Protein backbone atom coordinates (compact mmCIF):
# COMPACT_ATOMS: atom_id res chain seq x y z
CA UNK A 1 0.00 0.00 0.00
CA UNK A 2 1.22 3.53 -0.72
CA UNK A 3 1.86 5.98 2.07
CA UNK A 4 -0.58 8.88 2.41
CA UNK A 5 1.04 12.19 1.36
CA UNK A 6 0.99 15.10 3.78
CA UNK A 7 -2.26 16.88 2.98
CA UNK A 8 -4.55 19.64 4.18
CA UNK A 9 -8.13 20.77 3.62
CA UNK A 10 -8.60 23.84 1.44
CA UNK A 11 -11.86 25.82 1.69
CA UNK A 12 -12.51 28.80 -0.63
CA UNK A 13 -15.49 30.83 0.53
CA UNK A 14 -17.51 33.96 -0.24
CA UNK A 15 -20.27 35.25 2.05
CA UNK A 16 -20.79 31.94 3.85
CA UNK A 17 -21.54 33.19 7.39
CA UNK A 18 -24.53 30.81 7.69
CA UNK A 19 -22.51 27.64 7.16
CA UNK A 20 -18.79 28.32 7.36
CA UNK A 21 -18.34 27.63 11.08
CA UNK A 22 -19.84 24.14 10.86
CA UNK A 23 -17.97 23.38 7.63
CA UNK A 24 -14.60 24.36 9.07
CA UNK A 25 -15.20 22.66 12.42
CA UNK A 26 -16.18 19.42 10.68
CA UNK A 27 -12.95 19.54 8.66
CA UNK A 28 -10.89 20.22 11.78
CA UNK A 29 -12.41 17.13 13.40
CA UNK A 30 -10.54 15.04 10.83
CA UNK A 31 -7.29 16.15 12.44
CA UNK A 32 -5.99 17.69 9.24
CA UNK A 33 -4.70 21.26 8.88
CA UNK A 34 -7.23 23.61 7.28
CA UNK A 35 -6.60 26.60 5.00
CA UNK A 36 -9.53 28.95 4.36
CA UNK A 37 -9.47 31.55 1.59
CA UNK A 38 -12.00 34.32 2.06
CA UNK A 39 -12.67 35.78 -1.39
CA UNK A 40 -13.66 39.29 -0.35
CA UNK A 41 -16.71 38.46 1.77
CA UNK A 42 -18.89 41.38 2.82
CA UNK A 43 -20.66 39.50 5.61
CA UNK A 44 -19.30 38.00 8.84
CA UNK A 45 -17.43 35.12 7.21
CA UNK A 46 -13.86 36.29 7.92
CA UNK A 47 -14.67 37.18 11.53
CA UNK A 48 -16.19 33.73 12.12
CA UNK A 49 -13.27 31.91 10.54
CA UNK A 50 -10.83 34.11 12.43
CA UNK A 51 -11.94 32.55 15.72
CA UNK A 52 -10.96 29.05 14.55
CA UNK A 53 -7.51 27.36 14.53
CA UNK A 54 -6.95 27.55 10.76
CA UNK A 55 -4.80 29.44 8.28
CA UNK A 56 -7.02 32.27 7.01
CA UNK A 57 -6.12 34.13 3.82
CA UNK A 58 -8.22 37.11 2.75
CA UNK A 59 -8.79 38.82 -0.58
CA UNK A 60 -9.66 42.48 -0.13
CA UNK A 61 -12.14 42.25 -3.01
CA UNK A 62 -13.85 39.37 -4.78
CA UNK A 63 -11.49 37.77 -7.31
CA UNK A 64 -13.39 34.59 -8.18
CA UNK A 65 -13.11 30.96 -7.20
CA UNK A 66 -10.16 30.34 -9.48
CA UNK A 67 -8.03 32.97 -7.77
CA UNK A 68 -9.18 31.76 -4.34
CA UNK A 69 -8.02 28.25 -5.20
CA UNK A 70 -4.80 29.61 -6.67
CA UNK A 71 -4.11 31.49 -3.43
CA UNK A 72 -4.81 28.32 -1.48
CA UNK A 73 -2.57 26.18 -3.69
CA UNK A 74 0.29 28.63 -3.21
CA UNK A 75 -0.15 28.59 0.55
CA UNK A 76 -0.34 24.80 0.67
CA UNK A 77 2.89 24.58 -1.33
CA UNK A 78 4.52 27.20 0.91
CA UNK A 79 3.63 25.12 3.97
CA UNK A 80 5.08 22.01 2.37
CA UNK A 81 1.93 19.99 1.75
CA UNK A 82 2.00 17.27 -0.91
CA UNK A 83 -1.74 17.34 -1.63
CA UNK A 84 -4.94 19.18 -0.77
CA UNK A 85 -8.59 18.27 -0.46
CA UNK A 86 -10.89 21.08 -1.54
CA UNK A 87 -14.45 21.59 -0.34
CA UNK A 88 -16.90 24.46 -0.67
CA UNK A 89 -17.88 26.60 2.28
CA UNK A 90 -21.67 26.49 1.85
CA UNK A 91 -22.24 23.12 3.52
CA UNK A 92 -22.96 21.05 0.41
CA UNK A 93 -19.81 19.01 0.90
CA UNK A 94 -19.38 16.84 3.95
CA UNK A 95 -16.05 16.45 5.70
CA UNK A 96 -17.12 12.90 6.51
CA UNK A 97 -16.62 12.04 2.81
CA UNK A 98 -13.00 13.18 2.85
CA UNK A 99 -11.49 9.99 4.37
CA UNK A 100 -12.88 8.04 1.41
CA UNK A 101 -11.19 10.39 -1.05
CA UNK A 102 -7.93 10.17 0.88
CA UNK A 103 -8.07 6.37 0.95
CA UNK A 104 -8.57 6.21 -2.82
CA UNK A 105 -5.78 8.75 -3.35
CA UNK A 106 -3.44 6.60 -1.27
CA UNK A 107 -4.18 3.58 -3.46
CA UNK A 108 -4.00 5.57 -6.71
CA UNK A 109 -1.26 8.16 -6.14
CA UNK A 110 -1.09 9.59 -9.65
CA UNK A 111 -4.74 10.60 -9.79
CA UNK A 112 -7.03 13.49 -9.08
CA UNK A 113 -9.91 12.16 -6.97
CA UNK A 114 -13.34 13.77 -7.33
CA UNK A 115 -16.19 13.55 -4.86
CA UNK A 116 -18.78 12.96 -7.59
CA UNK A 117 -22.43 13.75 -6.89
CA UNK A 118 -23.73 10.44 -8.19
CA UNK A 119 -26.02 9.61 -5.27
CA UNK A 120 -29.50 11.11 -4.73
CA UNK A 121 -29.19 12.95 -8.05
CA UNK A 122 -32.91 13.67 -8.08
CA UNK A 123 -32.14 16.52 -5.64
CA UNK A 124 -30.12 18.33 -8.29
CA UNK A 125 -32.08 21.03 -10.16
CA UNK A 126 -32.76 19.98 -13.76
CA UNK A 127 -31.04 23.02 -15.28
CA UNK A 128 -27.95 22.41 -13.18
CA UNK A 129 -27.96 18.72 -14.05
CA UNK A 130 -28.09 19.47 -17.78
CA UNK A 131 -25.31 22.04 -17.48
CA UNK A 132 -23.14 19.59 -15.55
CA UNK A 133 -23.75 16.81 -18.07
CA UNK A 134 -22.73 19.10 -20.93
CA UNK A 135 -19.60 20.15 -19.04
CA UNK A 136 -18.73 16.51 -18.33
CA UNK A 137 -18.98 15.72 -22.05
CA UNK A 138 -16.74 18.58 -23.14
CA UNK A 139 -14.17 18.46 -20.37
CA UNK A 140 -13.80 14.69 -20.70
CA UNK A 141 -13.02 15.25 -24.39
CA UNK A 142 -10.38 17.84 -23.54
CA UNK A 143 -8.91 15.50 -20.88
CA UNK A 144 -8.90 12.58 -23.36
CA UNK A 145 -10.35 10.46 -20.56
CA UNK A 146 -13.84 10.15 -19.09
CA UNK A 147 -14.60 12.15 -15.95
CA UNK A 148 -17.64 11.83 -13.69
CA UNK A 149 -18.86 15.16 -12.26
CA UNK A 150 -16.32 17.63 -13.59
CA UNK A 151 -18.10 20.43 -11.70
CA UNK A 152 -17.76 19.05 -8.19
CA UNK A 153 -15.70 21.25 -5.89
CA UNK A 154 -14.76 18.42 -3.54
CA UNK A 155 -11.51 17.03 -4.89
CA UNK A 156 -8.14 15.56 -3.95
CA UNK A 157 -5.33 17.28 -5.82
CA UNK A 158 -1.90 15.60 -5.68
CA UNK A 159 1.33 17.61 -5.77
CA UNK A 160 1.67 17.48 -9.55
CA UNK A 161 -1.77 19.10 -9.85
CA UNK A 162 -0.82 21.80 -7.33
CA UNK A 163 2.14 22.60 -9.56
CA UNK A 164 -0.41 23.82 -12.13
CA UNK A 165 -1.20 26.77 -9.88
CA UNK A 166 -0.21 29.37 -12.48
CA UNK A 167 -2.55 28.13 -15.21
CA UNK A 168 -4.07 31.00 -17.16
CA UNK A 169 -7.71 30.42 -16.18
CA UNK A 170 -10.05 32.29 -13.88
CA UNK A 171 -13.26 31.77 -11.92
CA UNK A 172 -14.84 28.32 -12.29
CA UNK A 173 -12.78 27.71 -15.43
CA UNK A 174 -9.73 27.14 -13.22
CA UNK A 175 -11.11 23.87 -11.86
CA UNK A 176 -11.69 22.60 -15.41
CA UNK A 177 -8.23 23.80 -16.44
CA UNK A 178 -6.55 21.77 -13.69
CA UNK A 179 -8.39 18.61 -14.79
CA UNK A 180 -7.42 19.14 -18.41
CA UNK A 181 -3.79 20.12 -17.87
CA UNK A 182 -3.38 17.46 -15.20
CA UNK A 183 -4.57 14.85 -17.69
CA UNK A 184 -2.73 16.09 -20.77
CA UNK A 185 0.47 17.56 -19.34
CA UNK A 186 1.02 15.67 -16.07
CA UNK A 187 -0.34 12.28 -17.13
CA UNK A 188 -2.73 12.13 -14.17
CA UNK A 189 -5.70 9.81 -14.08
CA UNK A 190 -9.04 10.93 -12.70
CA UNK A 191 -11.13 8.79 -10.38
CA UNK A 192 -14.49 9.61 -8.82
CA UNK A 193 -15.88 8.60 -5.43
CA UNK A 194 -19.69 8.74 -5.14
CA UNK A 195 -21.10 11.32 -2.75
CA UNK A 196 -24.62 12.60 -2.25
CA UNK A 197 -26.11 15.48 -4.24
CA UNK A 198 -27.10 18.00 -1.57
CA UNK A 199 -29.31 20.81 -2.88
CA UNK A 200 -32.07 20.75 -0.32
CA UNK A 201 -31.86 22.76 2.91
CA UNK A 202 -30.63 26.21 3.84
CA UNK A 203 -27.99 26.66 1.15
CA UNK A 204 -27.32 30.06 -0.32
CA UNK A 205 -27.83 30.56 -4.06
CA UNK A 206 -24.89 29.11 -5.95
CA UNK A 207 -22.22 31.48 -7.26
CA UNK A 208 -22.07 29.24 -10.35
CA UNK A 209 -24.12 30.49 -13.32
CA UNK A 210 -25.42 27.64 -15.53
CA UNK A 211 -25.29 30.02 -18.52
CA UNK A 212 -22.37 32.41 -18.02
CA UNK A 213 -19.96 29.94 -16.43
CA UNK A 214 -20.85 27.08 -18.76
CA UNK A 215 -20.13 29.38 -21.72
CA UNK A 216 -16.77 30.32 -20.23
CA UNK A 217 -15.86 26.70 -19.53
CA UNK A 218 -17.04 25.63 -22.99
CA UNK A 219 -14.95 28.23 -24.80
CA UNK A 220 -11.89 27.32 -22.76
CA UNK A 221 -12.46 23.60 -23.32
CA UNK A 222 -12.83 23.98 -27.09
CA UNK A 223 -9.54 25.88 -27.14
CA UNK A 224 -7.80 23.10 -25.21
CA UNK A 225 -9.18 20.37 -27.48
CA UNK A 226 -7.77 22.19 -30.51
CA UNK A 227 -4.52 23.02 -28.72
CA UNK A 228 -3.65 19.42 -27.90
CA UNK A 229 -4.73 18.05 -31.28
CA UNK A 230 -5.72 14.45 -31.93
CA UNK A 231 -9.33 15.60 -31.77
CA UNK A 232 -10.97 12.31 -32.80
CA UNK A 233 -8.62 10.17 -30.74
CA UNK A 234 -9.26 12.31 -27.66
CA UNK A 235 -13.00 12.07 -28.22
CA UNK A 236 -12.92 8.27 -28.52
CA UNK A 237 -10.92 7.98 -25.32
CA UNK A 238 -13.37 10.24 -23.52
CA UNK A 239 -16.35 8.05 -24.39
CA UNK A 240 -15.38 5.14 -22.14
CA UNK A 241 -17.16 4.85 -18.81
CA UNK A 242 -15.49 6.89 -16.05
CA UNK A 243 -13.83 4.95 -13.28
CA UNK A 244 -15.73 5.23 -10.02
CA UNK A 245 -14.38 3.83 -6.77
CA UNK A 246 -17.10 2.97 -4.30
CA UNK A 247 -15.43 2.22 -0.96
CA UNK A 248 -13.26 -0.88 -1.45
CA UNK A 249 -14.25 -1.96 -4.95
CA UNK A 250 -14.25 -0.39 -8.38
CA UNK A 251 -17.20 -0.25 -10.69
CA UNK A 252 -18.27 1.58 -13.80
CA UNK A 253 -20.46 4.65 -13.48
CA UNK A 254 -23.98 4.37 -14.82
mmCIF file of C-alpha atoms in Angstrom:
data_model
loop_
_atom_site.group_PDB
_atom_site.id
_atom_site.type_symbol
_atom_site.label_atom_id
_atom_site.label_comp_id
_atom_site.label_asym_id
_atom_site.label_seq_id
_atom_site.Cartn_x
_atom_site.Cartn_y
_atom_site.Cartn_z
ATOM 1 C CA UNK A 1 0.000 0.000 0.000
ATOM 2 C CA UNK A 2 1.216 3.528 -0.721
ATOM 3 C CA UNK A 3 1.856 5.983 2.070
ATOM 4 C CA UNK A 4 -0.578 8.883 2.406
ATOM 5 C CA UNK A 5 1.043 12.186 1.365
ATOM 6 C CA UNK A 6 0.995 15.102 3.780
ATOM 7 C CA UNK A 7 -2.263 16.879 2.980
ATOM 8 C CA UNK A 8 -4.554 19.635 4.180
ATOM 9 C CA UNK A 9 -8.134 20.769 3.617
ATOM 10 C CA UNK A 10 -8.603 23.845 1.438
ATOM 11 C CA UNK A 11 -11.856 25.821 1.687
ATOM 12 C CA UNK A 12 -12.512 28.802 -0.626
ATOM 13 C CA UNK A 13 -15.495 30.833 0.526
ATOM 14 C CA UNK A 14 -17.507 33.959 -0.236
ATOM 15 C CA UNK A 15 -20.269 35.252 2.047
ATOM 16 C CA UNK A 16 -20.795 31.944 3.852
ATOM 17 C CA UNK A 17 -21.541 33.187 7.388
ATOM 18 C CA UNK A 18 -24.531 30.811 7.690
ATOM 19 C CA UNK A 19 -22.510 27.636 7.162
ATOM 20 C CA UNK A 20 -18.791 28.322 7.363
ATOM 21 C CA UNK A 21 -18.343 27.628 11.082
ATOM 22 C CA UNK A 22 -19.843 24.135 10.861
ATOM 23 C CA UNK A 23 -17.967 23.381 7.631
ATOM 24 C CA UNK A 24 -14.597 24.362 9.071
ATOM 25 C CA UNK A 25 -15.203 22.661 12.420
ATOM 26 C CA UNK A 26 -16.179 19.420 10.678
ATOM 27 C CA UNK A 27 -12.946 19.540 8.655
ATOM 28 C CA UNK A 28 -10.891 20.216 11.783
ATOM 29 C CA UNK A 29 -12.406 17.131 13.403
ATOM 30 C CA UNK A 30 -10.536 15.039 10.833
ATOM 31 C CA UNK A 31 -7.288 16.146 12.445
ATOM 32 C CA UNK A 32 -5.987 17.691 9.236
ATOM 33 C CA UNK A 33 -4.697 21.261 8.882
ATOM 34 C CA UNK A 34 -7.230 23.613 7.282
ATOM 35 C CA UNK A 35 -6.603 26.595 5.003
ATOM 36 C CA UNK A 36 -9.526 28.946 4.361
ATOM 37 C CA UNK A 37 -9.468 31.550 1.593
ATOM 38 C CA UNK A 38 -12.003 34.321 2.055
ATOM 39 C CA UNK A 39 -12.669 35.785 -1.390
ATOM 40 C CA UNK A 40 -13.659 39.295 -0.349
ATOM 41 C CA UNK A 41 -16.715 38.461 1.773
ATOM 42 C CA UNK A 42 -18.888 41.376 2.819
ATOM 43 C CA UNK A 43 -20.660 39.499 5.612
ATOM 44 C CA UNK A 44 -19.299 38.004 8.842
ATOM 45 C CA UNK A 45 -17.432 35.120 7.205
ATOM 46 C CA UNK A 46 -13.855 36.291 7.923
ATOM 47 C CA UNK A 47 -14.672 37.176 11.534
ATOM 48 C CA UNK A 48 -16.193 33.734 12.121
ATOM 49 C CA UNK A 49 -13.268 31.907 10.539
ATOM 50 C CA UNK A 50 -10.827 34.112 12.426
ATOM 51 C CA UNK A 51 -11.935 32.547 15.720
ATOM 52 C CA UNK A 52 -10.961 29.046 14.551
ATOM 53 C CA UNK A 53 -7.510 27.361 14.529
ATOM 54 C CA UNK A 54 -6.949 27.550 10.762
ATOM 55 C CA UNK A 55 -4.804 29.436 8.284
ATOM 56 C CA UNK A 56 -7.024 32.265 7.009
ATOM 57 C CA UNK A 57 -6.118 34.129 3.819
ATOM 58 C CA UNK A 58 -8.217 37.107 2.752
ATOM 59 C CA UNK A 59 -8.791 38.816 -0.584
ATOM 60 C CA UNK A 60 -9.658 42.482 -0.127
ATOM 61 C CA UNK A 61 -12.145 42.245 -3.005
ATOM 62 C CA UNK A 62 -13.845 39.369 -4.779
ATOM 63 C CA UNK A 63 -11.495 37.769 -7.313
ATOM 64 C CA UNK A 64 -13.395 34.592 -8.183
ATOM 65 C CA UNK A 65 -13.107 30.961 -7.197
ATOM 66 C CA UNK A 66 -10.157 30.342 -9.481
ATOM 67 C CA UNK A 67 -8.032 32.968 -7.772
ATOM 68 C CA UNK A 68 -9.178 31.760 -4.344
ATOM 69 C CA UNK A 69 -8.021 28.247 -5.199
ATOM 70 C CA UNK A 70 -4.797 29.611 -6.672
ATOM 71 C CA UNK A 71 -4.108 31.488 -3.430
ATOM 72 C CA UNK A 72 -4.814 28.321 -1.484
ATOM 73 C CA UNK A 73 -2.574 26.181 -3.689
ATOM 74 C CA UNK A 74 0.288 28.629 -3.212
ATOM 75 C CA UNK A 75 -0.152 28.592 0.546
ATOM 76 C CA UNK A 76 -0.335 24.796 0.666
ATOM 77 C CA UNK A 77 2.887 24.576 -1.325
ATOM 78 C CA UNK A 78 4.525 27.199 0.909
ATOM 79 C CA UNK A 79 3.635 25.125 3.968
ATOM 80 C CA UNK A 80 5.085 22.007 2.367
ATOM 81 C CA UNK A 81 1.931 19.985 1.746
ATOM 82 C CA UNK A 82 2.004 17.269 -0.906
ATOM 83 C CA UNK A 83 -1.742 17.340 -1.633
ATOM 84 C CA UNK A 84 -4.938 19.179 -0.769
ATOM 85 C CA UNK A 85 -8.592 18.266 -0.459
ATOM 86 C CA UNK A 86 -10.889 21.084 -1.540
ATOM 87 C CA UNK A 87 -14.448 21.591 -0.335
ATOM 88 C CA UNK A 88 -16.899 24.464 -0.672
ATOM 89 C CA UNK A 89 -17.883 26.602 2.283
ATOM 90 C CA UNK A 90 -21.666 26.486 1.848
ATOM 91 C CA UNK A 91 -22.239 23.115 3.524
ATOM 92 C CA UNK A 92 -22.963 21.055 0.412
ATOM 93 C CA UNK A 93 -19.806 19.006 0.901
ATOM 94 C CA UNK A 94 -19.379 16.836 3.953
ATOM 95 C CA UNK A 95 -16.046 16.451 5.704
ATOM 96 C CA UNK A 96 -17.124 12.896 6.509
ATOM 97 C CA UNK A 97 -16.622 12.037 2.812
ATOM 98 C CA UNK A 98 -12.996 13.180 2.853
ATOM 99 C CA UNK A 99 -11.487 9.994 4.365
ATOM 100 C CA UNK A 100 -12.880 8.039 1.407
ATOM 101 C CA UNK A 101 -11.186 10.388 -1.053
ATOM 102 C CA UNK A 102 -7.927 10.166 0.882
ATOM 103 C CA UNK A 103 -8.071 6.365 0.951
ATOM 104 C CA UNK A 104 -8.572 6.205 -2.818
ATOM 105 C CA UNK A 105 -5.784 8.749 -3.346
ATOM 106 C CA UNK A 106 -3.442 6.603 -1.273
ATOM 107 C CA UNK A 107 -4.184 3.580 -3.463
ATOM 108 C CA UNK A 108 -4.005 5.569 -6.714
ATOM 109 C CA UNK A 109 -1.258 8.155 -6.135
ATOM 110 C CA UNK A 110 -1.088 9.586 -9.651
ATOM 111 C CA UNK A 111 -4.738 10.598 -9.790
ATOM 112 C CA UNK A 112 -7.032 13.495 -9.084
ATOM 113 C CA UNK A 113 -9.911 12.155 -6.974
ATOM 114 C CA UNK A 114 -13.342 13.774 -7.325
ATOM 115 C CA UNK A 115 -16.194 13.546 -4.860
ATOM 116 C CA UNK A 116 -18.778 12.964 -7.593
ATOM 117 C CA UNK A 117 -22.429 13.751 -6.892
ATOM 118 C CA UNK A 118 -23.732 10.437 -8.192
ATOM 119 C CA UNK A 119 -26.025 9.606 -5.266
ATOM 120 C CA UNK A 120 -29.501 11.112 -4.731
ATOM 121 C CA UNK A 121 -29.187 12.950 -8.054
ATOM 122 C CA UNK A 122 -32.912 13.674 -8.075
ATOM 123 C CA UNK A 123 -32.144 16.521 -5.642
ATOM 124 C CA UNK A 124 -30.117 18.327 -8.286
ATOM 125 C CA UNK A 125 -32.084 21.027 -10.157
ATOM 126 C CA UNK A 126 -32.759 19.982 -13.756
ATOM 127 C CA UNK A 127 -31.041 23.018 -15.283
ATOM 128 C CA UNK A 128 -27.948 22.408 -13.184
ATOM 129 C CA UNK A 129 -27.960 18.718 -14.053
ATOM 130 C CA UNK A 130 -28.090 19.471 -17.779
ATOM 131 C CA UNK A 131 -25.307 22.041 -17.479
ATOM 132 C CA UNK A 132 -23.137 19.593 -15.545
ATOM 133 C CA UNK A 133 -23.754 16.810 -18.072
ATOM 134 C CA UNK A 134 -22.727 19.100 -20.926
ATOM 135 C CA UNK A 135 -19.599 20.153 -19.035
ATOM 136 C CA UNK A 136 -18.727 16.506 -18.334
ATOM 137 C CA UNK A 137 -18.984 15.715 -22.053
ATOM 138 C CA UNK A 138 -16.741 18.577 -23.144
ATOM 139 C CA UNK A 139 -14.165 18.456 -20.370
ATOM 140 C CA UNK A 140 -13.797 14.687 -20.703
ATOM 141 C CA UNK A 141 -13.024 15.254 -24.393
ATOM 142 C CA UNK A 142 -10.376 17.842 -23.535
ATOM 143 C CA UNK A 143 -8.912 15.500 -20.880
ATOM 144 C CA UNK A 144 -8.899 12.579 -23.357
ATOM 145 C CA UNK A 145 -10.348 10.459 -20.560
ATOM 146 C CA UNK A 146 -13.844 10.152 -19.087
ATOM 147 C CA UNK A 147 -14.597 12.153 -15.948
ATOM 148 C CA UNK A 148 -17.640 11.832 -13.694
ATOM 149 C CA UNK A 149 -18.857 15.157 -12.264
ATOM 150 C CA UNK A 150 -16.322 17.634 -13.591
ATOM 151 C CA UNK A 151 -18.099 20.431 -11.705
ATOM 152 C CA UNK A 152 -17.758 19.050 -8.189
ATOM 153 C CA UNK A 153 -15.700 21.252 -5.893
ATOM 154 C CA UNK A 154 -14.760 18.418 -3.537
ATOM 155 C CA UNK A 155 -11.506 17.029 -4.889
ATOM 156 C CA UNK A 156 -8.142 15.561 -3.950
ATOM 157 C CA UNK A 157 -5.326 17.281 -5.823
ATOM 158 C CA UNK A 158 -1.896 15.597 -5.684
ATOM 159 C CA UNK A 159 1.329 17.607 -5.770
ATOM 160 C CA UNK A 160 1.668 17.482 -9.553
ATOM 161 C CA UNK A 161 -1.775 19.100 -9.846
ATOM 162 C CA UNK A 162 -0.817 21.800 -7.328
ATOM 163 C CA UNK A 163 2.139 22.600 -9.557
ATOM 164 C CA UNK A 164 -0.407 23.822 -12.135
ATOM 165 C CA UNK A 165 -1.204 26.774 -9.877
ATOM 166 C CA UNK A 166 -0.206 29.369 -12.479
ATOM 167 C CA UNK A 167 -2.553 28.128 -15.215
ATOM 168 C CA UNK A 168 -4.070 31.002 -17.158
ATOM 169 C CA UNK A 169 -7.709 30.419 -16.181
ATOM 170 C CA UNK A 170 -10.048 32.291 -13.876
ATOM 171 C CA UNK A 171 -13.258 31.775 -11.916
ATOM 172 C CA UNK A 172 -14.836 28.318 -12.294
ATOM 173 C CA UNK A 173 -12.777 27.714 -15.432
ATOM 174 C CA UNK A 174 -9.726 27.145 -13.216
ATOM 175 C CA UNK A 175 -11.110 23.874 -11.865
ATOM 176 C CA UNK A 176 -11.686 22.600 -15.411
ATOM 177 C CA UNK A 177 -8.234 23.799 -16.441
ATOM 178 C CA UNK A 178 -6.553 21.766 -13.694
ATOM 179 C CA UNK A 179 -8.394 18.615 -14.787
ATOM 180 C CA UNK A 180 -7.419 19.144 -18.411
ATOM 181 C CA UNK A 181 -3.788 20.122 -17.872
ATOM 182 C CA UNK A 182 -3.384 17.459 -15.201
ATOM 183 C CA UNK A 183 -4.573 14.852 -17.687
ATOM 184 C CA UNK A 184 -2.726 16.091 -20.769
ATOM 185 C CA UNK A 185 0.467 17.556 -19.339
ATOM 186 C CA UNK A 186 1.025 15.672 -16.068
ATOM 187 C CA UNK A 187 -0.340 12.280 -17.129
ATOM 188 C CA UNK A 188 -2.732 12.134 -14.172
ATOM 189 C CA UNK A 189 -5.698 9.808 -14.085
ATOM 190 C CA UNK A 190 -9.044 10.934 -12.699
ATOM 191 C CA UNK A 191 -11.134 8.790 -10.376
ATOM 192 C CA UNK A 192 -14.490 9.610 -8.820
ATOM 193 C CA UNK A 193 -15.879 8.601 -5.430
ATOM 194 C CA UNK A 194 -19.685 8.737 -5.143
ATOM 195 C CA UNK A 195 -21.096 11.321 -2.746
ATOM 196 C CA UNK A 196 -24.619 12.605 -2.249
ATOM 197 C CA UNK A 197 -26.113 15.483 -4.244
ATOM 198 C CA UNK A 198 -27.100 17.999 -1.573
ATOM 199 C CA UNK A 199 -29.306 20.805 -2.876
ATOM 200 C CA UNK A 200 -32.072 20.745 -0.315
ATOM 201 C CA UNK A 201 -31.858 22.756 2.905
ATOM 202 C CA UNK A 202 -30.630 26.210 3.842
ATOM 203 C CA UNK A 203 -27.991 26.657 1.153
ATOM 204 C CA UNK A 204 -27.319 30.058 -0.323
ATOM 205 C CA UNK A 205 -27.832 30.561 -4.063
ATOM 206 C CA UNK A 206 -24.886 29.114 -5.949
ATOM 207 C CA UNK A 207 -22.223 31.476 -7.255
ATOM 208 C CA UNK A 208 -22.073 29.236 -10.352
ATOM 209 C CA UNK A 209 -24.123 30.485 -13.315
ATOM 210 C CA UNK A 210 -25.418 27.638 -15.533
ATOM 211 C CA UNK A 211 -25.289 30.016 -18.518
ATOM 212 C CA UNK A 212 -22.369 32.408 -18.019
ATOM 213 C CA UNK A 213 -19.956 29.942 -16.431
ATOM 214 C CA UNK A 214 -20.847 27.082 -18.758
ATOM 215 C CA UNK A 215 -20.131 29.375 -21.720
ATOM 216 C CA UNK A 216 -16.766 30.321 -20.226
ATOM 217 C CA UNK A 217 -15.864 26.704 -19.531
ATOM 218 C CA UNK A 218 -17.044 25.628 -22.987
ATOM 219 C CA UNK A 219 -14.949 28.227 -24.802
ATOM 220 C CA UNK A 220 -11.885 27.316 -22.764
ATOM 221 C CA UNK A 221 -12.460 23.602 -23.323
ATOM 222 C CA UNK A 222 -12.825 23.982 -27.093
ATOM 223 C CA UNK A 223 -9.544 25.877 -27.141
ATOM 224 C CA UNK A 224 -7.801 23.101 -25.211
ATOM 225 C CA UNK A 225 -9.178 20.368 -27.481
ATOM 226 C CA UNK A 226 -7.770 22.186 -30.506
ATOM 227 C CA UNK A 227 -4.519 23.023 -28.721
ATOM 228 C CA UNK A 228 -3.650 19.420 -27.898
ATOM 229 C CA UNK A 229 -4.726 18.048 -31.278
ATOM 230 C CA UNK A 230 -5.722 14.449 -31.931
ATOM 231 C CA UNK A 231 -9.328 15.599 -31.770
ATOM 232 C CA UNK A 232 -10.966 12.315 -32.799
ATOM 233 C CA UNK A 233 -8.616 10.170 -30.737
ATOM 234 C CA UNK A 234 -9.264 12.307 -27.662
ATOM 235 C CA UNK A 235 -13.001 12.067 -28.218
ATOM 236 C CA UNK A 236 -12.916 8.265 -28.523
ATOM 237 C CA UNK A 237 -10.923 7.981 -25.317
ATOM 238 C CA UNK A 238 -13.371 10.241 -23.518
ATOM 239 C CA UNK A 239 -16.349 8.047 -24.388
ATOM 240 C CA UNK A 240 -15.377 5.136 -22.141
ATOM 241 C CA UNK A 241 -17.163 4.854 -18.808
ATOM 242 C CA UNK A 242 -15.489 6.891 -16.047
ATOM 243 C CA UNK A 243 -13.828 4.947 -13.282
ATOM 244 C CA UNK A 244 -15.735 5.233 -10.019
ATOM 245 C CA UNK A 245 -14.377 3.826 -6.773
ATOM 246 C CA UNK A 246 -17.105 2.967 -4.302
ATOM 247 C CA UNK A 247 -15.434 2.215 -0.962
ATOM 248 C CA UNK A 248 -13.262 -0.880 -1.452
ATOM 249 C CA UNK A 249 -14.254 -1.959 -4.954
ATOM 250 C CA UNK A 250 -14.245 -0.390 -8.376
ATOM 251 C CA UNK A 251 -17.201 -0.249 -10.690
ATOM 252 C CA UNK A 252 -18.270 1.578 -13.801
ATOM 253 C CA UNK A 253 -20.456 4.650 -13.485
ATOM 254 C CA UNK A 254 -23.979 4.368 -14.818
#
